[in-house]
């Protein structure tokens, strides 16, 4: 049977929604990375120093068109109900015997006392989450990555890959 301390329960109630938001952000970064790689496959000709955008391709416009914009608004409510039970049992026994010649007698006495207590613990949290609309173009501007050439597209891909790799993993300190 699983056991959970009250302090661990409160910790989970408050940290679970925040961890979910961080996981969602990581998934958006992964999705943006896939979109950048797809744009590169479709709209870039050549490779390395020879790489050029196809005629008429505008990276900023392509990114705005194909990369989803993140807008997070919502309410996360979590609740926990724990049943706390305790059982205390006391038991004892005594036995004895008597023997007089061919006559033998013996006897015993035993007792058991059992007390049970049960209580219910309930806790809940409610988070209201929101952020401003955030797009891949804005993310790259914040990172000082321009969107003018095929080389810039490679820089953007490298930046996203580095950002995803540098995120802490579960249990890391």
mmCIF file of C-alpha atoms in Angstrom:
data_model
loop_
_atom_site.group_PDB
_atom_site.id
_atom_site.type_symbol
_atom_site.label_atom_id
_atom_site.label_comp_id
_atom_site.label_asym_id
_atom_site.label_seq_id
_atom_site.Cartn_x
_atom_site.Cartn_y
_atom_site.Cartn_z
ATOM 1 C CA UNK A 1 0.000 0.000 0.000
ATOM 2 C CA UNK A 2 1.350 3.441 -0.871
ATOM 3 C CA UNK A 3 2.036 5.890 1.903
ATOM 4 C CA UNK A 4 2.240 9.647 1.596
ATOM 5 C CA UNK A 5 3.193 12.165 4.229
ATOM 6 C CA UNK A 6 1.159 15.325 4.639
ATOM 7 C CA UNK A 7 4.171 17.510 3.760
ATOM 8 C CA UNK A 8 4.773 15.469 0.600
ATOM 9 C CA UNK A 9 1.092 15.821 -0.301
ATOM 10 C CA UNK A 10 1.256 19.621 -0.020
ATOM 11 C CA UNK A 11 4.485 19.684 -2.001
ATOM 12 C CA UNK A 12 2.859 17.700 -4.813
ATOM 13 C CA UNK A 13 -0.241 19.892 -4.807
ATOM 14 C CA UNK A 14 1.809 23.049 -5.321
ATOM 15 C CA UNK A 15 4.554 21.739 -7.599
ATOM 16 C CA UNK A 16 2.561 19.525 -10.002
ATOM 17 C CA UNK A 17 0.851 22.393 -11.878
ATOM 18 C CA UNK A 18 4.120 24.310 -12.183
ATOM 19 C CA UNK A 19 5.936 21.239 -13.503
ATOM 20 C CA UNK A 20 3.127 20.772 -16.035
ATOM 21 C CA UNK A 21 3.637 24.343 -17.297
ATOM 22 C CA UNK A 22 7.391 23.735 -17.701
ATOM 23 C CA UNK A 23 6.732 20.488 -19.577
ATOM 24 C CA UNK A 24 4.287 22.298 -21.869
ATOM 25 C CA UNK A 25 6.878 24.978 -22.610
ATOM 26 C CA UNK A 26 9.437 22.304 -23.445
ATOM 27 C CA UNK A 27 6.975 20.668 -25.846
ATOM 28 C CA UNK A 28 6.368 23.999 -27.570
ATOM 29 C CA UNK A 29 10.115 24.473 -28.010
ATOM 30 C CA UNK A 30 10.341 20.967 -29.503
ATOM 31 C CA UNK A 31 7.466 21.736 -31.836
ATOM 32 C CA UNK A 32 9.089 25.016 -32.916
ATOM 33 C CA UNK A 33 12.338 23.137 -33.551
ATOM 34 C CA UNK A 34 10.541 20.617 -35.796
ATOM 35 C CA UNK A 35 8.888 23.477 -37.674
ATOM 36 C CA UNK A 36 12.230 25.225 -38.254
ATOM 37 C CA UNK A 37 13.730 21.992 -39.574
ATOM 38 C CA UNK A 38 10.739 21.537 -41.910
ATOM 39 C CA UNK A 39 11.072 25.115 -43.187
ATOM 40 C CA UNK A 40 14.768 24.458 -43.823
ATOM 41 C CA UNK A 41 13.985 21.271 -45.775
ATOM 42 C CA UNK A 42 11.377 22.970 -47.930
ATOM 43 C CA UNK A 43 12.743 26.484 -48.452
ATOM 44 C CA UNK A 44 16.557 26.179 -48.340
ATOM 45 C CA UNK A 45 18.595 25.070 -51.357
ATOM 46 C CA UNK A 46 22.139 23.747 -50.957
ATOM 47 C CA UNK A 47 24.036 23.222 -47.720
ATOM 48 C CA UNK A 48 26.807 24.780 -45.676
ATOM 49 C CA UNK A 49 28.202 28.029 -47.119
ATOM 50 C CA UNK A 50 26.254 27.406 -50.356
ATOM 51 C CA UNK A 51 22.864 27.351 -48.608
ATOM 52 C CA UNK A 52 20.408 29.946 -49.886
ATOM 53 C CA UNK A 53 16.741 30.609 -49.450
ATOM 54 C CA UNK A 54 14.509 29.825 -52.409
ATOM 55 C CA UNK A 55 13.474 32.842 -54.426
ATOM 56 C CA UNK A 56 10.641 34.768 -52.769
ATOM 57 C CA UNK A 57 11.022 32.994 -49.397
ATOM 58 C CA UNK A 58 10.855 35.312 -46.403
ATOM 59 C CA UNK A 59 11.957 33.539 -43.209
ATOM 60 C CA UNK A 60 10.148 35.853 -40.806
ATOM 61 C CA UNK A 61 6.916 35.410 -42.747
ATOM 62 C CA UNK A 62 7.343 31.609 -42.961
ATOM 63 C CA UNK A 63 7.972 31.352 -39.227
ATOM 64 C CA UNK A 64 4.924 33.482 -38.424
ATOM 65 C CA UNK A 65 2.841 31.353 -40.788
ATOM 66 C CA UNK A 66 3.990 27.852 -39.782
ATOM 67 C CA UNK A 67 5.119 28.033 -36.148
ATOM 68 C CA UNK A 68 2.264 28.045 -33.626
ATOM 69 C CA UNK A 69 1.863 30.971 -31.262
ATOM 70 C CA UNK A 70 1.737 30.164 -27.575
ATOM 71 C CA UNK A 71 -1.040 31.679 -25.520
ATOM 72 C CA UNK A 72 -1.608 30.085 -22.175
ATOM 73 C CA UNK A 73 -4.675 30.877 -20.138
ATOM 74 C CA UNK A 74 -6.355 28.569 -17.791
ATOM 75 C CA UNK A 75 -7.102 27.414 -14.335
ATOM 76 C CA UNK A 76 -5.535 24.369 -12.769
ATOM 77 C CA UNK A 77 -7.244 22.893 -9.762
ATOM 78 C CA UNK A 78 -5.827 19.971 -7.867
ATOM 79 C CA UNK A 79 -7.239 18.219 -4.843
ATOM 80 C CA UNK A 80 -6.170 15.435 -2.568
ATOM 81 C CA UNK A 81 -8.073 13.271 -0.136
ATOM 82 C CA UNK A 82 -6.148 11.023 2.218
ATOM 83 C CA UNK A 83 -7.618 8.447 4.549
ATOM 84 C CA UNK A 84 -5.466 8.148 7.642
ATOM 85 C CA UNK A 85 -6.046 5.017 9.683
ATOM 86 C CA UNK A 86 -4.409 3.682 12.802
ATOM 87 C CA UNK A 87 -4.862 0.360 14.528
ATOM 88 C CA UNK A 88 -3.512 -0.443 17.977
ATOM 89 C CA UNK A 89 -3.703 -3.992 19.194
ATOM 90 C CA UNK A 90 -2.742 -5.312 22.624
ATOM 91 C CA UNK A 91 -2.871 -8.958 23.492
ATOM 92 C CA UNK A 92 -1.720 -11.146 26.334
ATOM 93 C CA UNK A 93 -2.164 -14.589 27.759
ATOM 94 C CA UNK A 94 -1.423 -16.626 30.844
ATOM 95 C CA UNK A 95 -1.549 -20.352 31.340
ATOM 96 C CA UNK A 96 -0.852 -22.737 34.191
ATOM 97 C CA UNK A 97 -1.184 -26.316 35.209
ATOM 98 C CA UNK A 98 -1.434 -28.468 38.321
ATOM 99 C CA UNK A 99 -0.512 -32.084 38.716
ATOM 100 C CA UNK A 100 -1.226 -34.216 41.803
ATOM 101 C CA UNK A 101 -0.370 -37.800 41.291
ATOM 102 C CA UNK A 102 -2.542 -39.257 38.582
ATOM 103 C CA UNK A 103 -4.681 -36.085 38.360
ATOM 104 C CA UNK A 104 -3.587 -33.349 35.988
ATOM 105 C CA UNK A 105 -5.347 -30.025 35.393
ATOM 106 C CA UNK A 106 -4.325 -27.074 33.259
ATOM 107 C CA UNK A 107 -5.914 -23.871 32.051
ATOM 108 C CA UNK A 108 -5.246 -20.653 30.282
ATOM 109 C CA UNK A 109 -6.514 -17.148 29.973
ATOM 110 C CA UNK A 110 -6.029 -14.800 27.009
ATOM 111 C CA UNK A 111 -7.208 -11.377 25.975
ATOM 112 C CA UNK A 112 -7.011 -9.093 22.940
ATOM 113 C CA UNK A 113 -7.829 -5.418 22.823
ATOM 114 C CA UNK A 114 -8.053 -3.601 19.485
ATOM 115 C CA UNK A 115 -8.580 0.143 18.981
ATOM 116 C CA UNK A 116 -9.074 1.680 15.557
ATOM 117 C CA UNK A 117 -8.981 5.345 14.582
ATOM 118 C CA UNK A 118 -9.629 6.809 11.173
ATOM 119 C CA UNK A 119 -9.612 10.364 9.872
ATOM 120 C CA UNK A 120 -9.838 12.012 6.479
ATOM 121 C CA UNK A 121 -7.438 14.725 5.325
ATOM 122 C CA UNK A 122 -8.424 16.907 2.370
ATOM 123 C CA UNK A 123 -6.377 19.617 0.654
ATOM 124 C CA UNK A 124 -6.752 21.503 -2.600
ATOM 125 C CA UNK A 125 -5.007 24.188 -4.618
ATOM 126 C CA UNK A 126 -6.120 26.414 -7.435
ATOM 127 C CA UNK A 127 -3.820 28.160 -9.921
ATOM 128 C CA UNK A 128 -4.819 30.774 -12.464
ATOM 129 C CA UNK A 129 -2.291 30.790 -15.299
ATOM 130 C CA UNK A 130 -1.878 33.264 -18.095
ATOM 131 C CA UNK A 131 0.843 34.734 -20.216
ATOM 132 C CA UNK A 132 1.089 37.140 -23.073
ATOM 133 C CA UNK A 133 0.948 35.750 -26.557
ATOM 134 C CA UNK A 134 4.408 34.498 -27.488
ATOM 135 C CA UNK A 135 5.562 33.453 -30.938
ATOM 136 C CA UNK A 136 8.694 31.816 -32.283
ATOM 137 C CA UNK A 137 9.631 35.106 -33.950
ATOM 138 C CA UNK A 138 9.500 36.909 -30.578
ATOM 139 C CA UNK A 139 11.439 34.085 -28.927
ATOM 140 C CA UNK A 140 14.201 34.368 -31.523
ATOM 141 C CA UNK A 141 14.268 38.186 -31.247
ATOM 142 C CA UNK A 142 14.759 37.843 -27.497
ATOM 143 C CA UNK A 143 17.664 35.478 -28.193
ATOM 144 C CA UNK A 144 19.125 38.023 -30.697
ATOM 145 C CA UNK A 145 18.751 35.627 -33.627
ATOM 146 C CA UNK A 146 17.839 37.440 -36.843
ATOM 147 C CA UNK A 147 15.819 35.857 -39.644
ATOM 148 C CA UNK A 148 17.337 37.093 -42.885
ATOM 149 C CA UNK A 149 19.258 34.180 -44.416
ATOM 150 C CA UNK A 150 19.639 30.397 -44.525
ATOM 151 C CA UNK A 151 22.571 30.741 -42.095
ATOM 152 C CA UNK A 152 20.227 32.540 -39.672
ATOM 153 C CA UNK A 153 17.853 29.590 -39.893
ATOM 154 C CA UNK A 154 20.719 27.277 -38.866
ATOM 155 C CA UNK A 155 21.513 29.594 -35.924
ATOM 156 C CA UNK A 156 17.874 29.526 -34.859
ATOM 157 C CA UNK A 157 17.822 25.709 -35.006
ATOM 158 C CA UNK A 158 21.066 25.509 -32.998
ATOM 159 C CA UNK A 159 19.702 27.945 -30.414
ATOM 160 C CA UNK A 160 16.515 25.922 -29.902
ATOM 161 C CA UNK A 161 18.469 22.645 -29.665
ATOM 162 C CA UNK A 162 20.774 24.183 -27.064
ATOM 163 C CA UNK A 163 17.835 25.579 -25.094
ATOM 164 C CA UNK A 164 16.140 22.177 -25.016
ATOM 165 C CA UNK A 165 19.342 20.358 -23.990
ATOM 166 C CA UNK A 166 20.165 22.836 -21.228
ATOM 167 C CA UNK A 167 16.844 22.444 -19.425
ATOM 168 C CA UNK A 168 17.106 20.651 -16.086
ATOM 169 C CA UNK A 169 15.782 17.121 -15.944
ATOM 170 C CA UNK A 170 13.578 15.626 -13.234
ATOM 171 C CA UNK A 171 15.502 15.176 -10.003
ATOM 172 C CA UNK A 172 18.528 17.243 -11.127
ATOM 173 C CA UNK A 173 19.738 19.948 -8.773
#
